[in-house]
Structures are given as structure tokens and as C-alpha cells.
Amino acid sequence: MESEARELLQELRDDHRNMSVVLDLLDDLAAQASAGKDPDFELFGEIMRYMTIYPDAVHHPKEDIVYGRLREERPDLAEGLDDVPNDHQDIADLGSRLRDDVEAIIAGAAVRREHLIEDTTNYVTRLRNHMRWEEEDLFMRVDEMLDAEPLEFDVSEFEHIKDPVFELEIEAGFRRLLAGLPVSARRVN
Ligand SMILES: [Fe+2]
Ligand SMILES: [Fe+2]
């Protein structure tokens, strides 16, 4: 049977797969805005709310616990890990800025189209680069640590929090986001 630590790593990888589907949706919305059309701002708002309450509030803190353990147990594999909390914070800041843009638009305020497109591009690029670093480097270091020595991570603080879009109990507030996902990314209920 897989250890809980391995399961957690798999969950983090699954989260990335889900987040990259959502980032593709953001690309589409930015492309529509660049083409002079009005994107679906309700969908845009749901996406940014989702990013705030799951990736920022659950996925990144779980990773911080895993990397903290990696730093303690394997200083030889810890190069660059000091940058991760700042990276997570920057991503959260860029995400809140974009969420504020979209909420302002929904509330009827004037937000320049170029500003919205720029904030979207900055957010998507930063998060994609971060996830790529983790998938191609950091997660593999964690695998290496677990190969050498089985240990567990204490993520009990976050265990009860489900992904509100990709896990079974879809919350009513994310119907539009769920409907916007490609069929291959949806769970069969
Ligand atoms: Fe991360
Ligand atoms: Fe991540």
C-alpha cells in the first residue's frame, strides 16, 4: 500500500493537473479580452475565487509543510527552497490583484482592458513557472527523500478541506467554472 506521504505527493500532482486546466481557461478569457470581446466575467470571478480558497489556502500551505520537512531531513536536497514561501506569497498577491480587477468589473467599475490582460498574463505565467519548477525538480527531490527513508507529513490541519471544484461535492458557487471545464477534466459523479 502506498504511504500517506506518497498519497499526499500524488494529491499535490493532481492539484497541479487541475490548476493547469483552470489556467488554460484563464488564457482563453484573456485571449477573448485581447480580441476586443467581453469575456464571461462571472466565470472569471469564480475562477479567481477558486484559486484563492483552494490553491492559495490549501495546496500551497501543504507544500510548505512538505518542503519544510525536506529542508530539515535533507539539507543536501534543499537548494533554493528558501525561495518557495516568497513565490507562494507572490502568486497569492498576483491572484488577489486579478480577483480585485474582476470583482470591480462585475460591480460595474471601469478597469482598463490592457490592465486586466496584463494582470492575467502575469498571474498565469508566474503560477505556471512555479508549478513547472515543482514538477520537474522539487517534487522529485521529495520522492528521493521518501525513497531513502519513509516518513510522514503532518497535514492534518488541511485534511478536511476538499477541493470545491474537482472533488466530489461540487459547491453551488462553482457551477459555471465546472461547466467551463473540458469534459476530460470533470469528475464523473
Ligand atoms: Fe508551490
Ligand atoms: Fe504546487
Coordinates of N, CA and C and ligand atoms in Angstrom, one line a residue:
M1 N 0.8 -1.2 0.0 CA 0.0 0.0 0.0 C 0.9 1.3 0.0
E2 N 0.4 2.2 -0.7 CA 1.2 3.5 -0.8 C 1.1 4.2 0.6
S3 N 2.2 4.8 1.0 CA 2.3 5.5 2.3 C 1.4 6.8 2.1
E4 N 1.0 7.3 3.3 CA 0.3 8.6 3.2 C 1.1 9.7 2.6
A5 N 2.4 9.6 2.8 CA 3.3 10.7 2.2 C 3.2 10.6 0.7
R6 N 3.3 9.4 0.2 CA 3.2 9.2 -1.3 C 1.8 9.7 -1.8
E7 N 0.8 9.3 -1.0 CA -0.5 9.8 -1.4 C -0.6 11.3 -1.5
L8 N 0.0 11.9 -0.5 CA 0.0 13.4 -0.5 C 0.7 14.0 -1.7
L9 N 1.8 13.4 -2.0 CA 2.5 13.8 -3.2 C 1.6 13.6 -4.5
Q10 N 0.9 12.5 -4.5 CA 0.0 12.3 -5.7 C -1.1 13.4 -5.7
E11 N -1.6 13.7 -4.5 CA -2.6 14.7 -4.5 C -2.1 16.1 -5.0
L12 N -0.9 16.4 -4.6 CA -0.3 17.7 -5.0 C -0.1 17.7 -6.5
R13 N 0.3 16.5 -7.1 CA 0.4 16.4 -8.5 C -1.0 16.5 -9.2
D14 N -2.0 15.9 -8.6 CA -3.3 16.0 -9.1 C -3.8 17.4 -9.1
D15 N -3.5 18.1 -8.0 CA -3.9 19.6 -7.9 C -3.3 20.3 -9.0
H16 N -2.0 20.0 -9.4 CA -1.4 20.8 -10.5 C -2.1 20.5 -11.8
R17 N -2.5 19.3 -12.0 CA -3.2 19.0 -13.2 C -4.5 19.8 -13.3
N18 N -5.2 19.8 -12.2 CA -6.5 20.6 -12.1 C -6.2 22.1 -12.3
M19 N -5.2 22.6 -11.6 CA -4.9 24.0 -11.7 C -4.5 24.4 -13.2
S20 N -3.8 23.5 -13.8 CA -3.3 23.8 -15.2 C -4.5 23.9 -16.1
V21 N -5.6 23.1 -15.9 CA -6.8 23.2 -16.7 C -7.5 24.5 -16.4
V22 N -7.5 25.0 -15.2 CA -8.1 26.3 -14.9 C -7.3 27.4 -15.5
L23 N -5.9 27.3 -15.5 CA -5.1 28.3 -16.1 C -5.3 28.4 -17.6
D24 N -5.6 27.2 -18.2 CA -6.0 27.3 -19.6 C -7.2 28.1 -19.9
L25 N -8.2 27.9 -18.9 CA -9.4 28.7 -19.0 C -9.1 30.2 -18.9
L26 N -8.2 30.5 -18.0 CA -7.9 31.9 -17.9 C -7.2 32.5 -19.1
D27 N -6.4 31.6 -19.8 CA -5.8 32.0 -21.1 C -6.9 32.3 -22.1
D28 N -7.9 31.5 -22.1 CA -9.0 31.7 -23.1 C -9.7 33.0 -22.8
L29 N -9.9 33.3 -21.5 CA -10.6 34.6 -21.2 C -9.8 35.8 -21.5
A30 N -8.4 35.7 -21.3 CA -7.5 36.8 -21.7 C -7.5 36.9 -23.2
A31 N -7.5 35.8 -23.9 CA -7.5 35.9 -25.4 C -8.8 36.6 -25.9
Q32 N -9.9 36.3 -25.3 CA -11.1 37.0 -25.7 C -11.1 38.4 -25.4
A33 N -10.5 38.8 -24.2 CA -10.4 40.2 -23.9 C -9.4 40.9 -24.9
S34 N -8.3 40.2 -25.3 CA -7.4 40.8 -26.2 C -8.0 41.0 -27.6
A35 N -9.0 40.1 -27.9 CA -9.6 40.2 -29.2 C -10.7 41.3 -29.2
G36 N -10.9 42.0 -28.1 CA -11.9 43.0 -28.0 C -13.2 42.6 -27.6
K37 N -13.4 41.3 -27.2 CA -14.7 40.8 -26.7 C -14.7 40.9 -25.2
D38 N -15.9 40.8 -24.7 CA -16.1 40.8 -23.2 C -16.1 39.3 -22.8
P39 N -15.1 38.9 -22.0 CA -15.1 37.5 -21.6 C -16.3 37.3 -20.6
D40 N -16.5 36.1 -20.2 CA -17.6 35.8 -19.2 C -17.0 36.1 -17.8
F41 N -17.4 37.3 -17.3 CA -16.7 37.8 -16.1 C -17.2 37.0 -14.9
E42 N -18.4 36.4 -15.0 CA -18.9 35.6 -13.8 C -18.0 34.4 -13.7
L43 N -17.6 33.8 -14.8 CA -16.7 32.6 -14.8 C -15.3 33.1 -14.3
F44 N -14.9 34.2 -14.8 CA -13.6 34.8 -14.4 C -13.6 34.9 -12.9
G45 N -14.7 35.5 -12.4 CA -14.7 35.7 -10.9 C -14.7 34.4 -10.1
E46 N -15.4 33.4 -10.6 CA -15.4 32.1 -10.0 C -14.1 31.5 -10.0
I47 N -13.4 31.6 -11.1 CA -12.0 31.0 -11.2 C -11.1 31.7 -10.1
M48 N -11.2 33.0 -10.0 CA -10.2 33.6 -9.1 C -10.6 33.4 -7.7
R49 N -11.9 33.2 -7.4 CA -12.3 32.9 -6.0 C -11.8 31.5 -5.7
Y50 N -12.0 30.5 -6.7 CA -11.5 29.2 -6.5 C -10.0 29.2 -6.2
M51 N -9.2 29.9 -7.0 CA -7.7 30.0 -6.8 C -7.4 30.5 -5.4
T52 N -8.2 31.4 -4.9 CA -7.9 32.0 -3.6 C -8.3 31.0 -2.4
I53 N -9.4 30.2 -2.6 CA -9.8 29.4 -1.5 C -9.2 27.9 -1.6
Y54 N -8.7 27.5 -2.7 CA -8.1 26.2 -2.7 C -6.6 26.2 -2.9
P55 N -6.1 26.6 -4.1 CA -4.6 26.5 -4.3 C -3.9 27.4 -3.3
D56 N -4.3 28.6 -3.1 CA -3.6 29.5 -2.1 C -3.8 29.1 -0.7
A57 N -5.0 28.6 -0.3 CA -5.3 28.3 1.1 C -5.0 26.9 1.5
V58 N -4.9 26.0 0.5 CA -4.7 24.6 0.9 C -3.5 24.0 0.2
H59 N -3.4 24.1 -1.1 CA -2.4 23.4 -1.8 C -1.0 24.0 -1.4
H60 N -0.8 25.3 -1.5 CA 0.5 25.9 -1.1 C 0.9 25.6 0.3
P61 N 0.0 25.8 1.3 CA 0.4 25.5 2.7 C 0.8 24.0 2.9
K62 N 0.1 23.1 2.2 CA 0.6 21.7 2.3 C 2.0 21.6 1.7
E63 N 2.2 22.2 0.6 CA 3.6 22.1 0.0 C 4.6 22.7 1.0
D64 N 4.2 23.8 1.7 CA 5.2 24.4 2.6 C 5.6 23.4 3.7
I65 N 4.6 22.6 4.2 CA 4.9 21.6 5.2 C 5.9 20.5 4.6
V66 N 5.6 20.1 3.4 CA 6.4 19.1 2.8 C 7.8 19.6 2.6
Y67 N 7.9 20.8 2.1 CA 9.3 21.4 1.8 C 10.0 21.7 3.1
G68 N 9.3 22.0 4.1 CA 9.9 22.3 5.5 C 10.6 21.0 6.0
R69 N 9.9 19.9 5.8 CA 10.4 18.6 6.2 C 11.6 18.2 5.3
L70 N 11.5 18.5 4.0 CA 12.7 18.2 3.1 C 13.9 19.0 3.6
R71 N 13.7 20.3 4.0 CA 14.8 21.1 4.4 C 15.4 20.6 5.7
E72 N 14.5 20.1 6.6 CA 15.1 19.6 7.9 C 15.8 18.2 7.7
E73 N 15.2 17.4 6.9 CA 15.7 16.0 6.8 C 16.9 15.9 5.8
R74 N 16.8 16.7 4.8 CA 17.8 16.5 3.7 C 18.3 17.9 3.2
P75 N 19.1 18.5 4.1 CA 19.7 19.8 3.7 C 20.5 19.7 2.3
D76 N 20.9 18.4 2.0 CA 21.6 18.3 0.7 C 20.7 18.4 -0.5
L77 N 19.4 18.3 -0.2 CA 18.4 18.5 -1.3 C 17.6 19.8 -1.2
A78 N 18.1 20.7 -0.4 CA 17.3 21.8 0.0 C 17.6 23.1 -0.8
E79 N 18.5 23.0 -1.8 CA 18.9 24.2 -2.6 C 17.7 24.9 -3.2
G80 N 17.6 26.2 -2.9 CA 16.5 27.1 -3.5 C 15.2 27.0 -2.7
L81 N 15.1 26.1 -1.7 CA 13.8 26.0 -1.1 C 13.4 27.3 -0.3
D82 N 14.4 28.0 0.1 CA 14.1 29.3 0.8 C 13.2 30.2 0.0
D83 N 13.3 30.1 -1.3 CA 12.5 31.0 -2.2 C 11.0 30.6 -2.3
V84 N 10.7 29.4 -1.9 CA 9.3 28.9 -2.1 C 8.2 29.7 -1.4
P85 N 8.4 30.0 -0.1 CA 7.4 30.8 0.6 C 7.1 32.1 -0.1
N86 N 8.2 32.8 -0.5 CA 8.0 34.1 -1.2 C 7.3 33.9 -2.5
D87 N 7.6 32.8 -3.2 CA 7.0 32.5 -4.5 C 5.5 32.3 -4.3
H88 N 5.1 31.5 -3.2 CA 3.7 31.3 -2.9 C 3.0 32.6 -2.6
Q89 N 3.7 33.5 -1.8 CA 3.1 34.8 -1.5 C 2.9 35.6 -2.7
D90 N 3.9 35.7 -3.6 CA 3.8 36.5 -4.8 C 2.6 36.0 -5.6
I91 N 2.5 34.7 -5.7 CA 1.4 34.1 -6.5 C 0.0 34.6 -5.9
A92 N 0.0 34.5 -4.6 CA -1.3 34.9 -3.9 C -1.5 36.4 -4.1
D93 N -0.5 37.2 -4.1 CA -0.7 38.6 -4.3 C -1.2 38.9 -5.7
L94 N -0.5 38.3 -6.7 CA -0.9 38.5 -8.1 C -2.4 38.0 -8.3
G95 N -2.7 36.9 -7.6 CA -4.1 36.4 -7.7 C -5.1 37.3 -7.1
S96 N -4.8 37.9 -5.9 CA -5.7 38.8 -5.3 C -5.9 40.1 -6.2
R97 N -4.8 40.5 -6.8 CA -4.9 41.7 -7.6 C -5.9 41.4 -8.8
L98 N -5.7 40.2 -9.4 CA -6.5 39.9 -10.5 C -8.0 39.7 -10.1
R99 N -8.2 39.0 -8.9 CA -9.5 38.9 -8.4 C -10.2 40.2 -8.2
D100 N -9.4 41.2 -7.6 CA -10.0 42.5 -7.4 C -10.4 43.2 -8.7
D101 N -9.5 43.0 -9.7 CA -9.9 43.6 -11.1 C -11.2 43.1 -11.5
V102 N -11.4 41.7 -11.4 CA -12.6 41.1 -12.0 C -13.8 41.5 -11.1
E103 N -13.6 41.5 -9.8 CA -14.7 41.9 -9.0 C -15.2 43.3 -9.2
A104 N -14.2 44.2 -9.5 CA -14.5 45.6 -9.8 C -15.3 45.7 -11.1
I105 N -14.9 44.9 -12.1 CA -15.6 44.9 -13.3 C -17.0 44.4 -13.1
I106 N -17.2 43.3 -12.4 CA -18.5 42.8 -12.1 C -19.4 43.8 -11.4
A107 N -18.8 44.6 -10.5 CA -19.5 45.6 -9.8 C -19.8 46.9 -10.6
G108 N -19.3 46.9 -11.9 CA -19.6 48.0 -12.7 C -18.5 49.1 -12.8
A109 N -17.4 48.8 -12.2 CA -16.3 49.8 -12.2 C -15.6 49.7 -13.5
A110 N -14.9 50.8 -13.9 CA -14.1 50.8 -15.1 C -12.7 50.3 -14.8
V111 N -12.3 49.2 -15.5 CA -11.0 48.7 -15.4 C -10.5 48.6 -16.8
R112 N -9.3 49.2 -17.1 CA -8.8 49.1 -18.4 C -8.5 47.7 -18.9
R113 N -8.9 47.4 -20.1 CA -8.8 46.1 -20.7 C -7.3 45.7 -20.7
E114 N -6.4 46.6 -21.0 CA -5.0 46.2 -21.0 C -4.5 45.8 -19.6
H115 N -5.0 46.5 -18.6 CA -4.7 46.3 -17.3 C -5.1 44.8 -16.9
L116 N -6.3 44.5 -17.2 CA -6.9 43.2 -16.9 C -6.0 42.1 -17.6
I117 N -5.7 42.3 -18.9 CA -5.0 41.3 -19.7 C -3.6 41.2 -19.1
E118 N -3.0 42.3 -18.7 CA -1.6 42.2 -18.2 C -1.6 41.5 -16.8
D119 N -2.6 41.8 -16.0 CA -2.6 41.1 -14.7 C -2.9 39.6 -14.8
T120 N -3.7 39.3 -15.8 CA -4.0 37.8 -16.1 C -2.7 37.1 -16.5
T121 N -2.0 37.8 -17.5 CA -0.8 37.1 -18.0 C 0.2 37.0 -16.9
N122 N 0.4 38.0 -16.1 CA 1.4 37.9 -15.0 C 1.1 36.8 -14.1
Y123 N -0.2 36.7 -13.8 CA -0.6 35.6 -12.8 C -0.4 34.2 -13.4
V124 N -0.9 34.0 -14.6 CA -0.8 32.7 -15.2 C 0.6 32.3 -15.4
T125 N 1.4 33.2 -15.9 CA 2.9 32.9 -16.2 C 3.6 32.5 -14.9
R126 N 3.4 33.3 -13.9 CA 4.1 33.1 -12.6 C 3.7 31.8 -12.0
L127 N 2.4 31.5 -12.0 CA 2.0 30.2 -11.4 C 2.4 29.0 -12.3
R128 N 2.3 29.1 -13.6 CA 2.8 28.0 -14.4 C 4.3 27.7 -14.2
N129 N 5.1 28.8 -14.2 CA 6.5 28.6 -14.0 C 6.8 27.9 -12.6
H130 N 6.1 28.4 -11.6 CA 6.2 27.8 -10.3 C 5.9 26.3 -10.3
M131 N 4.8 26.0 -10.9 CA 4.3 24.6 -10.9 C 5.3 23.7 -11.7
R132 N 5.9 24.3 -12.8 CA 6.9 23.5 -13.6 C 8.1 23.2 -12.7
W133 N 8.6 24.2 -12.0 CA 9.7 24.0 -11.1 C 9.4 22.9 -10.1
E134 N 8.3 22.9 -9.5 CA 7.9 21.9 -8.6 C 7.9 20.5 -9.2
E135 N 7.2 20.4 -10.4 CA 7.0 19.1 -11.0 C 8.4 18.5 -11.5
E136 N 9.2 19.4 -12.1 CA 10.4 18.9 -12.7 C 11.6 18.8 -11.7
D137 N 11.4 19.4 -10.5 CA 12.6 19.5 -9.6 C 12.1 19.2 -8.2
L138 N 11.3 20.0 -7.6 CA 11.1 19.9 -6.1 C 10.3 18.6 -5.7
F139 N 9.3 18.3 -6.5 CA 8.5 17.0 -6.1 C 9.5 15.8 -6.3
M140 N 10.4 15.9 -7.2 CA 11.3 14.7 -7.4 C 12.3 14.6 -6.3
R141 N 12.7 15.8 -5.7 CA 13.5 15.7 -4.5 C 12.8 15.1 -3.4
V142 N 11.5 15.4 -3.2 CA 10.7 14.8 -2.2 C 10.6 13.3 -2.4
D143 N 10.4 12.9 -3.6 CA 10.4 11.4 -4.0 C 11.7 10.8 -3.5
E144 N 12.8 11.5 -3.8 CA 14.1 10.9 -3.5 C 14.2 10.8 -2.0
M145 N 13.7 11.8 -1.2 CA 13.8 11.7 0.2 C 13.0 10.5 0.7
L146 N 11.8 10.3 0.1 CA 10.9 9.2 0.6 C 11.5 7.8 0.2
D147 N 12.2 7.8 -1.0 CA 12.8 6.5 -1.4 C 13.8 6.1 -0.4
A148 N 14.6 7.1 0.2 CA 15.7 6.8 1.1 C 15.1 6.5 2.5
E149 N 14.0 7.1 2.8 CA 13.6 7.0 4.2 C 12.1 7.3 4.3
P150 N 11.3 6.3 4.6 CA 9.8 6.5 4.7 C 9.5 7.4 5.9
L151 N 8.8 8.5 5.6 CA 8.3 9.3 6.7 C 7.0 9.9 6.3
E152 N 6.4 10.6 7.3 CA 5.0 11.1 7.1 C 5.0 12.6 7.2
F153 N 4.1 13.3 6.6 CA 4.0 14.7 6.7 C 2.7 15.0 7.5
D154 N 2.7 15.9 8.4 CA 1.5 16.2 9.2 C 0.7 17.4 8.5
V155 N -0.2 17.0 7.7 CA -1.1 18.0 7.0 C -2.5 17.9 7.6
S156 N -2.6 17.4 8.8 CA -4.0 17.2 9.4 C -4.8 18.5 9.4
E157 N -4.1 19.6 9.6 CA -4.8 20.9 9.6 C -5.6 21.1 8.3
F158 N -5.2 20.5 7.2 CA -5.8 20.8 5.9 C -6.6 19.6 5.4
E159 N -6.6 18.5 6.1 CA -7.1 17.3 5.5 C -8.6 17.3 5.2
H160 N -9.3 18.1 6.1 CA -10.8 18.1 6.0 C -11.2 19.0 4.8
I161 N -10.3 19.8 4.3 CA -10.7 20.8 3.3 C -10.7 20.2 1.9
K162 N -11.9 20.0 1.3 CA -12.0 19.4 0.0 C -11.8 20.5 -1.1
D163 N -11.3 20.1 -2.3 CA -11.3 20.9 -3.4 C -12.7 21.2 -3.9
P164 N -13.2 22.4 -3.9 CA -14.6 22.7 -4.1 C -15.1 22.5 -5.6
V165 N -14.1 22.3 -6.5 CA -14.5 22.2 -7.9 C -14.2 20.7 -8.3
F166 N -13.0 20.2 -8.0 CA -12.6 18.9 -8.6 C -12.9 17.7 -7.7
E167 N -13.3 17.9 -6.4 CA -13.7 16.8 -5.6 C -15.2 16.6 -5.7
L168 N -15.6 15.5 -5.1 CA -17.0 15.0 -5.4 C -18.1 16.0 -5.1
E169 N -18.0 16.7 -3.9 CA -19.1 17.5 -3.5 C -18.9 18.9 -4.2
I170 N -19.5 19.1 -5.3 CA -19.3 20.3 -6.0 C -20.1 21.4 -5.3
E171 N -19.5 22.5 -4.9 CA -20.2 23.6 -4.3 C -21.0 24.4 -5.3
A172 N -22.2 24.8 -4.8 CA -23.1 25.5 -5.7 C -22.4 26.8 -6.4
G173 N -21.5 27.4 -5.6 CA -20.9 28.6 -6.1 C -19.9 28.5 -7.3
F174 N -19.7 27.2 -7.7 CA -18.7 27.0 -8.8 C -19.3 26.3 -10.0
R175 N -20.6 26.4 -10.1 CA -21.3 25.7 -11.2 C -20.7 26.1 -12.6
R176 N -20.5 27.4 -12.7 CA -20.1 27.9 -14.0 C -18.7 27.5 -14.4
L177 N -17.8 27.5 -13.3 CA -16.5 27.0 -13.6 C -16.5 25.5 -13.9
L178 N -17.3 24.8 -13.2 CA -17.4 23.3 -13.6 C -17.8 23.1 -15.0
A179 N -18.9 23.9 -15.4 CA -19.4 23.8 -16.7 C -18.4 24.2 -17.8
G180 N -17.5 25.1 -17.4 CA -16.5 25.6 -18.4 C -15.3 24.7 -18.6
L181 N -15.2 23.6 -17.7 CA -14.1 22.7 -17.8 C -14.2 21.8 -19.0
P182 N -13.1 21.4 -19.7 CA -13.2 20.4 -20.7 C -13.7 19.1 -20.1
V183 N -14.5 18.3 -20.9 CA -15.1 17.1 -20.3 C -14.0 16.2 -19.6
S184 N -12.8 16.1 -20.2 CA -11.8 15.2 -19.7 C -11.4 15.6 -18.3
A185 N -11.6 16.9 -17.9 CA -11.1 17.3 -16.6 C -12.2 17.2 -15.5
R186 N -13.4 16.8 -15.9 CA -14.5 16.8 -15.0 C -14.6 15.4 -14.3
R187 N -14.9 15.4 -13.1 CA -15.1 14.1 -12.4 C -16.5 13.5 -12.8
V188 N -16.6 12.2 -12.9 CA -17.9 11.7 -13.1 C -18.6 11.5 -11.8
N189 N -19.8 12.1 -11.6 CA -20.5 12.0 -10.4 C -21.5 10.9 -10.5
Ligands
FE1 FE 4.0 25.6 -4.8
FE2 FE 2.3 23.4 -6.3

